[in-house]
Coordinates of C-alpha atoms in Angstrom, one line a residue:
Chain A
X1 CA 20.8 19.6 -17.1
X2 CA 18.5 16.7 -16.3
X3 CA 19.0 13.7 -14.1
X4 CA 21.3 10.8 -14.8
X5 CA 21.2 7.4 -13.1
X6 CA 22.7 7.4 -9.7
X7 CA 25.7 5.0 -10.1
X8 CA 25.6 3.4 -6.6
X9 CA 21.9 3.4 -5.8
X10 CA 21.5 -0.3 -6.6
X11 CA 24.5 -1.1 -4.3
X12 CA 22.7 0.8 -1.5
X13 CA 19.5 -1.2 -2.2
X14 CA 21.3 -4.5 -2.1
X15 CA 23.1 -3.8 1.1
X16 CA 19.8 -2.6 2.6
X17 CA 17.9 -5.7 1.6
X18 CA 20.7 -7.9 3.0
X19 CA 20.4 -6.0 6.4
X20 CA 16.6 -6.4 6.4
X21 CA 16.9 -10.1 5.7
X22 CA 19.5 -10.6 8.4
X23 CA 17.4 -8.7 10.9
X24 CA 14.4 -10.8 10.2
X25 CA 16.5 -14.0 10.6
X26 CA 17.6 -12.8 14.0
X27 CA 14.0 -11.9 15.1
X28 CA 12.8 -15.3 13.8
X29 CA 15.5 -16.9 15.9
X30 CA 14.3 -15.1 19.0
X31 CA 17.2 -12.8 19.2
X32 CA 16.6 -9.5 21.0
X33 CA 13.2 -8.0 22.0
X34 CA 10.7 -9.4 23.1
X35 CA 12.8 -12.4 24.3
X36 CA 15.4 -9.9 25.7
X37 CA 14.5 -6.6 27.3
X38 CA 13.9 -3.6 25.0
X39 CA 17.1 -1.8 26.1
X40 CA 19.2 -4.9 26.1
X41 CA 22.3 -4.9 23.8
X42 CA 20.8 -7.7 21.7
X43 CA 17.8 -5.5 20.9
X44 CA 20.1 -2.6 20.1
X45 CA 21.9 -4.9 17.6
X46 CA 18.5 -5.5 15.9
X47 CA 17.3 -2.0 16.0
X48 CA 20.4 -0.5 14.4
X49 CA 20.7 -3.3 11.8
X50 CA 17.2 -2.3 10.7
X51 CA 17.4 1.5 11.2
X52 CA 20.9 2.0 9.7
X53 CA 21.5 -1.1 7.6
X54 CA 18.1 -1.4 6.1
X55 CA 16.1 1.8 6.3
X56 CA 18.9 4.5 6.2
X57 CA 20.8 2.8 3.4
X58 CA 17.5 2.4 1.5
X59 CA 16.6 6.0 2.0
X60 CA 20.1 7.3 1.2
X61 CA 20.2 5.3 -2.0
X62 CA 16.8 6.5 -3.0
X63 CA 17.6 10.1 -2.2
X64 CA 20.8 10.2 -4.2
X65 CA 18.6 9.2 -7.2
X66 CA 15.4 11.2 -6.5
X67 CA 16.4 14.4 -4.7
X68 CA 17.6 15.6 -8.2
X69 CA 14.2 14.7 -9.6
X70 CA 12.4 16.6 -6.8
X71 CA 14.4 19.8 -7.5
X72 CA 15.3 19.5 -11.2
X73 CA 19.0 19.8 -10.4
X74 CA 21.8 17.2 -10.8
X75 CA 23.3 15.6 -7.7
X76 CA 26.3 17.5 -6.4
X77 CA 28.6 14.5 -6.7
X78 CA 27.9 11.1 -8.3
X79 CA 31.1 9.6 -6.9
X80 CA 30.8 10.5 -3.2
X81 CA 28.0 7.9 -2.6
X82 CA 30.5 5.0 -2.8
X83 CA 32.8 6.2 0.0
X84 CA 29.7 7.1 1.9
X85 CA 28.3 3.6 1.6
X86 CA 31.7 2.0 2.6
X87 CA 31.8 4.3 5.7
X88 CA 28.2 3.6 6.7
X89 CA 28.6 -0.2 6.3
X90 CA 31.9 -0.2 8.2
X91 CA 30.4 2.0 10.9
X92 CA 27.4 -0.2 11.2
X93 CA 29.6 -3.3 11.6
X94 CA 31.6 -1.5 14.3
X95 CA 28.4 -0.4 16.1
X96 CA 27.0 -3.9 16.1
X97 CA 30.3 -5.2 17.4
X98 CA 30.0 -2.6 20.2
X99 CA 26.6 -3.9 21.2
X100 CA 27.7 -7.5 20.9
X101 CA 30.5 -6.6 23.2
X102 CA 28.1 -5.1 25.7
X103 CA 26.0 -8.3 25.6
X104 CA 29.1 -10.4 26.3
X105 CA 28.9 -12.2 23.0
X106 CA 32.4 -11.1 21.8
X107 CA 35.4 -9.5 23.5
X108 CA 37.4 -7.3 21.1
X109 CA 38.6 -4.5 23.3
X110 CA 37.5 -0.9 23.6
X111 CA 37.6 0.2 20.0
X112 CA 34.1 -0.6 18.6
X113 CA 32.1 2.4 19.9
X114 CA 34.5 5.2 19.2
X115 CA 35.2 3.7 15.8
X116 CA 31.5 3.3 15.1
X117 CA 30.9 6.9 16.1
X118 CA 33.7 8.2 13.8
X119 CA 32.7 6.0 10.8
X120 CA 29.0 6.6 11.0
X121 CA 29.3 10.3 11.6
X122 CA 31.7 10.6 8.6
X123 CA 29.5 8.5 6.4
X124 CA 26.3 10.4 7.2
X125 CA 28.2 13.7 7.1
X126 CA 29.2 12.9 3.5
X127 CA 25.6 12.0 2.6
X128 CA 24.4 15.2 4.2
X129 CA 27.1 17.3 2.4
X130 CA 26.2 15.8 -0.9
X131 CA 22.5 16.1 -0.6
X132 CA 22.7 19.4 1.2
X133 CA 24.8 21.0 -1.5
X134 CA 22.4 19.6 -4.1
X135 CA 19.4 21.1 -2.3
X136 CA 21.2 24.4 -1.5
X137 CA 21.5 25.2 -5.3
X138 CA 17.7 24.8 -5.7
X139 CA 16.4 27.3 -3.2
X140 CA 13.5 28.1 -2.9
X141 CA 12.7 24.4 -2.5
X142 CA 9.5 22.8 -3.7
X143 CA 7.5 21.3 -0.8
X144 CA 8.6 17.7 -1.1
X145 CA 12.2 18.7 -1.1
X146 CA 11.6 20.8 2.0
X147 CA 10.5 17.7 3.9
X148 CA 13.7 16.0 2.8
X149 CA 15.8 19.0 4.0
X150 CA 14.2 18.8 7.4
X151 CA 14.6 15.1 7.5
X152 CA 18.3 15.6 6.8
X153 CA 18.6 18.0 9.7
X154 CA 16.9 15.3 11.9
X155 CA 19.4 12.8 10.6
X156 CA 22.2 15.1 11.8
X157 CA 20.6 15.3 15.2
X158 CA 20.1 11.5 15.4
X159 CA 23.7 10.9 14.5
X160 CA 25.0 13.5 16.9
X161 CA 23.0 12.0 19.7
X162 CA 24.0 8.5 18.8
X163 CA 27.7 9.5 18.5
X164 CA 27.4 11.0 22.0
X165 CA 26.0 7.8 23.4
X166 CA 28.8 5.8 21.8
X167 CA 31.6 8.0 23.2
X168 CA 30.0 7.9 26.6
X169 CA 29.6 4.1 26.5
X170 CA 33.3 3.8 25.4
X171 CA 34.3 5.6 28.6
X172 CA 36.5 8.6 28.0
X173 CA 33.8 11.3 28.2
X174 CA 33.4 13.1 31.5
X175 CA 31.3 16.1 30.4
X176 CA 28.3 16.5 32.7
X177 CA 26.2 17.7 29.8
X178 CA 27.0 14.7 27.5
X179 CA 26.5 12.3 30.4
X180 CA 23.1 13.8 31.1
X181 CA 22.2 13.6 27.4
X182 CA 23.2 9.9 27.3
X183 CA 21.2 9.2 30.4
X184 CA 18.0 10.9 29.2
X185 CA 18.3 11.3 25.5
X186 CA 17.2 7.9 24.2
X187 CA 13.6 8.9 23.4
X188 CA 15.0 11.9 21.4
X189 CA 17.4 9.7 19.5
X190 CA 14.6 7.3 18.5
X191 CA 12.1 10.1 17.6
X192 CA 14.7 12.1 15.6
X193 CA 15.6 9.0 13.7
X194 CA 12.3 7.2 13.2
X195 CA 10.1 10.2 13.1
X196 CA 12.3 13.0 11.7
X197 CA 14.8 11.3 9.4
X198 CA 12.9 8.3 8.1
X199 CA 9.2 9.2 8.4
X200 CA 9.4 12.9 7.4
X201 CA 11.5 12.1 4.4
X202 CA 9.2 9.2 3.4
X203 CA 6.2 11.6 3.8
X204 CA 7.8 14.3 1.6
X205 CA 8.8 11.8 -1.1
X206 CA 5.4 10.1 -1.0
X207 CA 3.6 13.3 -2.0
X208 CA 5.6 13.3 -5.3
X209 CA 5.8 9.6 -6.0
X210 CA 2.1 8.8 -5.4
X211 CA 1.1 11.8 -7.5
X212 CA 3.4 10.7 -10.2
X213 CA 2.5 7.0 -10.4
X214 CA -1.2 7.5 -10.0
X215 CA -1.5 10.6 -12.2
X216 CA -2.9 12.6 -9.3
X217 CA -2.5 16.4 -9.0
X218 CA 0.7 17.6 -7.3
X219 CA -0.3 19.0 -3.9
X220 CA 1.3 22.3 -3.1
X221 CA -1.7 24.0 -1.3
X222 CA -2.3 25.1 2.3
X223 CA -2.9 21.6 3.7
X224 CA 0.5 20.1 2.7
X225 CA 2.2 23.2 3.8
X226 CA 0.5 22.9 7.2
X227 CA 1.7 19.3 7.3
X228 CA 5.2 20.5 6.7
X229 CA 5.1 23.3 9.3
X230 CA 3.3 21.3 12.0
X231 CA 5.7 18.4 11.5
X232 CA 8.8 20.6 11.5
X233 CA 7.5 22.3 14.6
X234 CA 6.9 18.9 16.3
X235 CA 10.4 17.7 15.5
X236 CA 12.0 21.0 16.6
X237 CA 10.0 21.0 19.9
X238 CA 10.9 17.3 20.6
X239 CA 14.6 17.5 19.6
X240 CA 15.7 21.0 20.5
X241 CA 13.2 21.4 23.4
X242 CA 14.1 17.9 24.7
X243 CA 17.8 18.5 24.7
X244 CA 17.3 21.9 26.4
X245 CA 15.1 20.3 29.1
X246 CA 17.8 17.6 29.7
X247 CA 20.5 20.2 30.1
X248 CA 18.3 22.1 32.5
X249 CA 17.9 18.8 34.4
X250 CA 14.1 18.7 34.2
X251 CA 11.8 16.2 32.7
X252 CA 11.4 16.0 28.9
X253 CA 7.7 15.1 29.2
X254 CA 6.3 18.5 28.3
X255 CA 8.4 18.6 25.1
X256 CA 7.2 15.1 24.2
X257 CA 3.6 16.1 24.8
X258 CA 3.7 19.3 22.8
X259 CA 5.6 17.5 20.1
X260 CA 3.0 14.7 20.1
X261 CA 0.1 17.1 19.7
X262 CA 1.8 18.9 16.7
X263 CA 2.9 15.6 15.3
X264 CA -0.6 14.1 15.4
X265 CA -2.1 17.2 13.8
X266 CA 0.6 16.9 11.0
X267 CA -0.1 13.2 10.5
X268 CA -3.9 13.7 10.4
X269 CA -3.6 16.4 7.7
X270 CA -1.1 14.2 5.9
X271 CA -3.6 11.3 6.0
X272 CA -6.2 13.6 4.5
X273 CA -3.8 14.7 1.7
X274 CA -2.9 11.1 0.9
X275 CA -6.6 10.1 0.9
X276 CA -7.2 12.9 -1.5
X277 CA -4.4 11.8 -3.8
X278 CA -5.8 8.3 -4.0
X279 CA -9.3 9.6 -4.7
X280 CA -8.3 12.3 -7.2
X281 CA -6.1 10.0 -9.3
X282 CA -6.7 9.9 -13.0
X283 CA -5.4 6.3 -13.3
X284 CA -8.2 4.1 -12.2
X285 CA -6.3 0.8 -12.0
X286 CA -3.2 1.5 -10.0
X287 CA 0.0 -0.6 -10.1
X288 CA 1.1 -2.9 -7.3
X289 CA 3.5 -0.4 -5.8
X290 CA 0.7 2.1 -5.2
X291 CA -1.7 -0.6 -3.9
X292 CA 0.9 -1.8 -1.4
X293 CA 1.9 1.8 -0.4
X294 CA -1.7 2.1 0.7
X295 CA -1.2 -0.8 3.1
X296 CA 1.9 0.9 4.4
X297 CA 0.0 4.1 4.9
X298 CA -2.7 2.1 6.7
X299 CA 0.0 0.7 9.0
X300 CA 1.1 4.3 9.8
X301 CA -2.4 5.2 10.6
X302 CA -2.7 2.1 12.8
X303 CA 0.5 3.0 14.6
X304 CA -0.8 6.5 15.3
X305 CA -4.1 5.1 16.5
X306 CA -2.3 2.6 18.7
X307 CA -0.2 5.3 20.3
X308 CA -3.4 7.3 21.1
X309 CA -5.1 4.2 22.6
X310 CA -2.0 3.3 24.6
X311 CA -1.6 6.9 26.0
X312 CA -5.3 6.9 26.9
X313 CA -4.9 3.6 28.8
X314 CA -1.6 4.7 30.2
X315 CA 0.2 1.7 28.7
X316 CA 2.5 3.4 26.2
X317 CA 5.7 2.8 28.0
X318 CA 4.9 -0.9 28.4
X319 CA 4.0 -1.3 24.7
X320 CA 6.4 1.0 23.0
X321 CA 8.1 -2.0 21.4
X322 CA 4.9 -2.9 19.5
X323 CA 4.5 0.7 18.3
X324 CA 8.0 1.0 17.1
X325 CA 7.8 -2.4 15.4
X326 CA 4.6 -1.5 13.5
X327 CA 6.1 1.9 12.4
X328 CA 9.4 0.3 11.3
X329 CA 8.0 -2.8 9.5
X330 CA 4.4 -1.9 8.6
X331 CA 4.9 1.7 7.6
X332 CA 8.6 2.3 6.7
X333 CA 9.6 -1.2 5.5
X334 CA 6.2 -1.7 3.8
X335 CA 6.5 1.6 1.9
X336 CA 10.1 0.9 1.1
X337 CA 9.5 -2.5 -0.4
X338 CA 6.5 -1.3 -2.3
X339 CA 8.4 1.6 -3.8
X340 CA 11.5 -0.5 -4.5
X341 CA 9.3 -2.8 -6.6
X342 CA 8.7 0.2 -8.9
X343 CA 12.0 2.0 -8.6
X344 CA 14.2 -1.0 -9.4
X345 CA 12.0 -1.8 -12.5
X346 CA 12.1 1.8 -13.7
X347 CA 15.8 2.4 -13.2
X348 CA 16.7 -0.9 -14.8
X349 CA 14.4 -0.2 -17.7
X350 CA 15.9 3.3 -18.2
X351 CA 19.5 2.1 -18.0
X352 CA 18.8 -0.8 -20.4
X353 CA 16.6 0.7 -23.0
X354 CA 17.1 4.5 -22.6
X355 CA 19.7 4.7 -25.4
X356 CA 17.4 3.1 -27.9
X357 CA 14.0 4.5 -26.9
X358 CA 12.1 5.6 -30.0
X359 CA 14.6 4.0 -32.3
X360 CA 13.3 0.5 -32.0
X361 CA 10.6 -1.4 -30.3
X362 CA 11.3 -1.7 -26.5
X363 CA 9.5 -3.3 -23.6
X364 CA 7.5 -1.2 -21.3
X365 CA 8.6 -0.7 -17.7
X366 CA 5.8 -3.0 -16.6
X367 CA 7.1 -5.8 -18.8
X368 CA 10.0 -6.2 -16.5
X369 CA 7.8 -7.2 -13.6
X370 CA 5.1 -9.8 -13.0
X371 CA 2.8 -8.2 -10.5
X372 CA 0.5 -11.1 -10.1
X373 CA 3.4 -13.2 -8.8
X374 CA 4.6 -10.5 -6.4
X375 CA 1.2 -9.5 -5.0
X376 CA 0.7 -12.6 -2.7
X377 CA 4.1 -12.1 -1.1
X378 CA 3.4 -8.5 -0.4
X379 CA 0.1 -9.3 1.1
X380 CA 1.7 -12.1 3.2
X381 CA 4.3 -9.6 4.3
X382 CA 1.8 -7.1 5.6
X383 CA -0.4 -9.7 7.2
X384 CA 2.6 -11.2 9.1
X385 CA 3.7 -7.7 10.2
X386 CA 0.3 -7.0 11.6
X387 CA 0.2 -10.5 13.2
X388 CA 3.7 -9.9 14.8
X389 CA 2.5 -6.5 16.2
X390 CA -0.5 -8.3 17.7
X391 CA 1.8 -10.9 19.2
X392 CA 3.9 -8.2 20.8
X393 CA 0.8 -6.5 22.2
X394 CA -0.4 -9.7 23.8
X395 CA 3.2 -10.6 24.9
X396 CA 3.3 -13.8 23.0
X397 CA 7.0 -14.3 22.1
X398 CA 6.5 -17.6 20.2
X399 CA 3.7 -16.2 18.0
X400 CA 6.0 -13.2 17.4
X401 CA 8.8 -15.4 16.2
X402 CA 6.4 -17.4 14.0
X403 CA 5.1 -14.2 12.4
X404 CA 8.6 -13.1 11.8
X405 CA 9.4 -16.3 10.1
X406 CA 6.5 -15.6 7.7
X407 CA 7.8 -12.0 7.2
X408 CA 11.2 -13.5 6.4
X409 CA 9.8 -15.8 3.8
X410 CA 7.7 -13.0 2.2
X411 CA 10.7 -10.6 2.2
X412 CA 13.0 -13.2 0.6
X413 CA 10.3 -13.8 -2.1
X414 CA 10.0 -10.0 -2.7
X415 CA 13.8 -9.7 -2.9
X416 CA 13.8 -12.5 -5.5
X417 CA 11.3 -10.6 -7.6
X418 CA 13.5 -7.5 -7.4
X419 CA 16.6 -9.5 -8.4
X420 CA 14.7 -11.0 -11.4
X421 CA 13.6 -7.5 -12.4
X422 CA 17.1 -6.2 -12.3
X423 CA 18.4 -9.2 -14.3
X424 CA 15.6 -8.8 -16.9
X425 CA 14.5 -12.4 -16.1
X426 CA 10.8 -11.6 -16.1
X427 CA 10.5 -10.1 -19.6
X428 CA 7.4 -11.6 -20.9
X429 CA 8.7 -12.2 -24.4
X430 CA 12.2 -13.8 -24.8
X431 CA 13.5 -11.1 -27.2
X432 CA 17.2 -10.4 -27.6
X433 CA 18.3 -7.0 -26.4
X434 CA 18.2 -4.5 -29.3
X435 CA 21.5 -3.1 -30.6
X436 CA 22.6 -0.2 -28.4
X437 CA 20.7 -1.4 -25.3
X438 CA 22.8 -2.7 -22.6
X439 CA 22.2 -5.2 -19.9
X440 CA 22.4 -3.5 -16.5
X441 CA 24.9 -4.7 -13.9
X442 CA 23.4 -6.0 -10.7
X443 CA 24.9 -3.4 -8.4
X444 CA 26.2 -0.5 -10.4
X445 CA 24.4 1.8 -12.9
X446 CA 26.2 3.5 -15.7
X447 CA 25.2 7.2 -15.7
X448 CA 23.1 7.7 -18.8
X449 CA 24.8 10.7 -20.1
X450 CA 27.3 11.8 -22.7
Chain B
X1 CA -8.1 14.9 -55.4
X2 CA -8.3 11.1 -55.1
X3 CA -11.7 9.6 -55.1
X4 CA -10.7 6.2 -53.8
X5 CA -9.1 5.2 -50.6
X6 CA -7.1 2.1 -49.7
X7 CA -8.1 0.8 -46.3
X8 CA -5.5 -0.2 -43.8
X9 CA -6.4 -1.2 -40.3
X10 CA -3.4 -1.3 -38.0
X11 CA -5.4 -1.7 -34.8
X12 CA -4.7 -5.5 -34.5
X13 CA -1.0 -4.8 -34.9
X14 CA -1.1 -2.0 -32.2
X15 CA -3.2 -4.1 -29.8
X16 CA -0.7 -7.0 -30.3
X17 CA 2.1 -4.6 -29.1
X18 CA 3.6 -4.4 -32.7
X19 CA 4.9 -1.5 -34.7
X20 CA 2.8 -0.8 -37.8
X21 CA 5.0 2.0 -39.3
X22 CA 6.7 -0.2 -41.9
X23 CA 3.4 -1.7 -43.0
X24 CA 1.9 1.8 -43.4
X25 CA 4.9 3.0 -45.4
X26 CA 4.7 -0.1 -47.7
X27 CA 1.0 0.6 -48.3
X28 CA 1.6 4.3 -49.0
X29 CA 4.4 3.5 -51.4
X30 CA 2.1 1.1 -53.3
X31 CA -0.7 3.6 -53.7
X32 CA -1.7 4.7 -57.2
X33 CA -1.5 8.4 -58.0
X34 CA -5.2 8.8 -57.7
X35 CA -5.5 6.8 -54.4
X36 CA -5.5 7.9 -50.8
X37 CA -5.1 6.0 -47.6
X38 CA -7.8 5.4 -45.0
X39 CA -6.0 4.4 -41.8
X40 CA -7.6 2.9 -38.6
X41 CA -5.5 3.2 -35.5
X42 CA -6.0 2.9 -31.7
X43 CA -4.7 6.5 -31.2
X44 CA -4.3 9.7 -33.2
X45 CA -1.2 8.9 -35.2
X46 CA 0.3 12.3 -35.0
X47 CA 3.8 11.3 -36.0
X48 CA 2.5 10.1 -39.3
X49 CA 1.0 13.4 -40.2
X50 CA 4.4 14.9 -40.6
X51 CA 6.0 12.0 -42.3
X52 CA 3.2 11.6 -44.8
X53 CA 2.9 15.4 -45.1
X54 CA 6.4 15.4 -46.5
X55 CA 5.3 12.8 -49.0
X56 CA 2.6 15.2 -50.1
X57 CA -0.4 13.9 -48.2
X58 CA -2.9 16.1 -46.3
X59 CA -4.7 14.4 -43.4
X60 CA -8.1 14.4 -41.9
X61 CA -8.4 12.7 -38.6
X62 CA -11.6 11.8 -36.6
X63 CA -12.2 9.8 -33.6
X64 CA -14.5 6.8 -34.1
X65 CA -16.2 4.3 -31.8
X66 CA -14.2 2.9 -28.9
X67 CA -11.7 5.8 -28.8
X68 CA -10.1 4.6 -32.1
X69 CA -9.2 6.9 -34.9
X70 CA -9.9 7.0 -38.6
X71 CA -7.5 9.1 -40.7
X72 CA -7.9 10.0 -44.3
X73 CA -4.6 10.8 -46.1
X74 CA -5.2 12.6 -49.5
X75 CA -2.6 13.6 -51.9
X76 CA -2.3 17.4 -51.8
X77 CA -0.7 19.8 -54.4
X78 CA 2.1 20.8 -52.1
X79 CA 3.6 19.3 -49.0
X80 CA 1.5 20.1 -46.0
X81 CA 2.8 21.8 -42.9
X82 CA 2.0 20.3 -39.6
X83 CA -0.3 22.0 -37.1
X84 CA 1.1 25.4 -36.3
X85 CA 1.6 26.6 -32.7
X86 CA 0.0 29.8 -31.6
X87 CA 1.8 29.6 -28.3
X88 CA 4.5 32.1 -27.4
X89 CA 8.0 30.7 -27.5
X90 CA 10.9 31.3 -25.2
X91 CA 13.2 34.1 -26.4
X92 CA 16.1 32.0 -27.6
X93 CA 13.9 29.8 -29.7
X94 CA 12.9 32.8 -31.9
X95 CA 14.8 31.5 -34.9
X96 CA 13.2 28.0 -34.5
X97 CA 10.5 27.0 -37.0
X98 CA 7.0 26.6 -35.9
X99 CA 6.5 23.1 -34.3
X100 CA 6.1 20.5 -37.0
X101 CA 4.5 18.2 -34.5
X102 CA 2.7 18.7 -31.2
X103 CA 1.7 16.2 -28.6
X104 CA -0.2 16.4 -25.3
X105 CA 1.4 13.9 -22.9
X106 CA -0.2 15.3 -19.8
X107 CA -2.4 12.3 -19.1
X108 CA 0.3 9.7 -19.5
X109 CA 2.0 7.9 -16.8
X110 CA 5.8 8.2 -16.6
X111 CA 7.9 7.2 -18.5
X112 CA 5.4 7.1 -21.4
X113 CA 5.7 10.8 -22.2
X114 CA 9.5 10.4 -22.6
X115 CA 9.0 7.3 -24.8
X116 CA 6.6 9.1 -27.1
X117 CA 8.7 12.2 -27.4
X118 CA 11.8 10.1 -28.3
X119 CA 9.8 8.0 -30.8
X120 CA 8.3 11.1 -32.5
X121 CA 11.8 12.7 -32.8
X122 CA 13.1 9.7 -34.6
X123 CA 10.5 10.3 -37.4
X124 CA 11.5 14.0 -37.8
X125 CA 14.2 15.7 -39.8
X126 CA 17.0 17.9 -38.7
X127 CA 15.8 21.3 -37.7
X128 CA 12.2 20.2 -37.2
X129 CA 10.6 21.3 -33.9
X130 CA 8.5 19.1 -31.7
X131 CA 6.3 20.7 -29.1
X132 CA 5.1 18.5 -26.2
X133 CA 2.9 19.3 -23.1
X134 CA 3.7 17.4 -19.9
X135 CA 2.6 17.5 -16.4
X136 CA 6.1 17.7 -14.9
X137 CA 9.6 18.6 -15.9
X138 CA 11.0 15.5 -17.8
X139 CA 14.2 15.1 -15.8
X140 CA 15.2 11.8 -17.3
X141 CA 14.5 12.9 -20.9
X142 CA 17.1 15.7 -21.0
X143 CA 20.3 13.6 -20.9
X144 CA 18.8 11.4 -23.7
X145 CA 18.1 14.5 -25.8
X146 CA 21.6 15.8 -25.2
X147 CA 23.1 12.5 -26.1
X148 CA 21.2 12.4 -29.4
X149 CA 22.3 16.0 -30.3
X150 CA 18.8 17.6 -30.0
X151 CA 18.3 21.1 -28.6
X152 CA 15.5 21.9 -26.3
X153 CA 13.8 24.7 -24.4
X154 CA 11.2 24.1 -21.7
X155 CA 9.3 25.7 -18.9
X156 CA 6.1 25.7 -16.9
X157 CA 3.2 27.6 -18.5
X158 CA 1.6 30.4 -16.4
X159 CA -0.9 27.8 -15.0
X160 CA 2.0 26.3 -13.1
X161 CA 1.0 22.7 -13.9
X162 CA 1.6 22.3 -17.6
X163 CA 5.2 22.0 -18.7
X164 CA 5.8 22.8 -22.3
X165 CA 8.9 21.6 -24.1
X166 CA 10.1 22.5 -27.6
X167 CA 12.7 20.1 -29.0
X168 CA 14.6 20.9 -32.2
X169 CA 15.9 17.8 -33.9
X170 CA 19.7 17.8 -34.2
X171 CA 21.9 17.9 -37.3
X172 CA 22.3 14.9 -39.4
X173 CA 19.1 13.0 -38.4
X174 CA 17.2 11.3 -41.2
X175 CA 13.7 10.2 -40.4
X176 CA 13.4 6.6 -39.5
X177 CA 11.6 4.5 -42.1

């Protein structure tokens, strides 16, 4: 009964942050898009470093800790996340090697893509099994957990499409159907990953986290349910309908259009829900994580508005890079960094002081952070992301690299804040740890149970 | 009944982030038989009601200006029971005593409800029951309760938004002093 600390979640967060920082270094150095074409292998290195290395590891680590909280059931296995992490990191390394090989940077033989497909599929399958078993016990699921369940299905679709591409790139596949999917399935892979797996999970979890941290009412009414069904419908139409269209050798455009209409409706209602949560909160002065989450949500709204404008002006395919950049860095990364700022402090506090709570004076969670010092870096991060998006829209590669340099500095500064929180370096009063409290390890949490 | 009260204002200690419990107990122990305690605090000091109740004090709490509380502790003839619960209990808590303490933690940001529950439990004796109202299931509290040997029973009220938990203090616990 109850939820213990997820042992390896901090390791996921550390690996994720390293991937983000590495990705930002590459973009600052001018590697990949927009200096290289959007489908160039160099761009694919960047995209997968961010999508798998940063966002997926971050989300997996967070889900191993918070799915149990969403459904009030313990995680199926607290030991599977470590082999999962090893498989995912190794698979990512193989995948990046494959793209580097395609770009001519390295020459290591034919193994990277099949190996990457096998390792990543195994790693994500383990994550899906662990989270799926956990969710399965808790049916009927509360609404936020249903978003996560659909997101996990989309993860499976993303991985299946990606593994198909890898095997086809590697050469041995001659199936007409798989060749057709590789030729036409890229938009489906991107939408299933970015829209289904990452965004839908973030939306579901945000309902609960925002309500919790701002003391707002939990939303379970007709509108959030409509968000869920419209969003699920949009993803099903795009992914299943899109694959069916490809196999029938016709254009996937109708599936994308219907999916876009449903998806926009879902996002509009989601925006109304979130607006309501912020307005109905009982806590008037909100913490930095909720303030910065608002900037991430504004970035999501801006990305949606940008898509609409680009469709209206018939420029979406030229500017898809700017849209994906804003969604990945303004919305998903912004939300991820904002919530990490709270989650790292909370988990560290619980691990350190949980055993002695009530028995002796203990610091509050907020004593582990110095929000005033972190705020300027978060603001700088969002400003630089928006600047970089503008630079992409106006095809200004140098400005894009400069903005990425600022993003990199801001991200490094935020990572330092997270590190200081984890190491209890920011405790306002220099008090020794009480007897029975224990100083958390940087990367591993000791489950807080008997 | 005592006619005179010794004043103790713990608001500066609380505002400074300190723990006034020891100071309060020292003051109470130094009271003459015909004296009571007039306590000023920044919140309703519910845990004290039970602790001082066992020492033979009845309490009278009222909210004063600025959201602060003034509590009069008078010596009573017999130890005073805490506020009794009228709420129905879950079936397997039938043999549990009425809650000795109640707290409403619904307007507190996590993890404050958990901190307050664990702090209150430390002031209670084995077999005592604490009732707390929360706005969600306290998932991170349960392992801590189990580790400390407490029993609990919780569930959502019919309104679907209030979670009520009853915690019975485990064997062998002495109240913290």
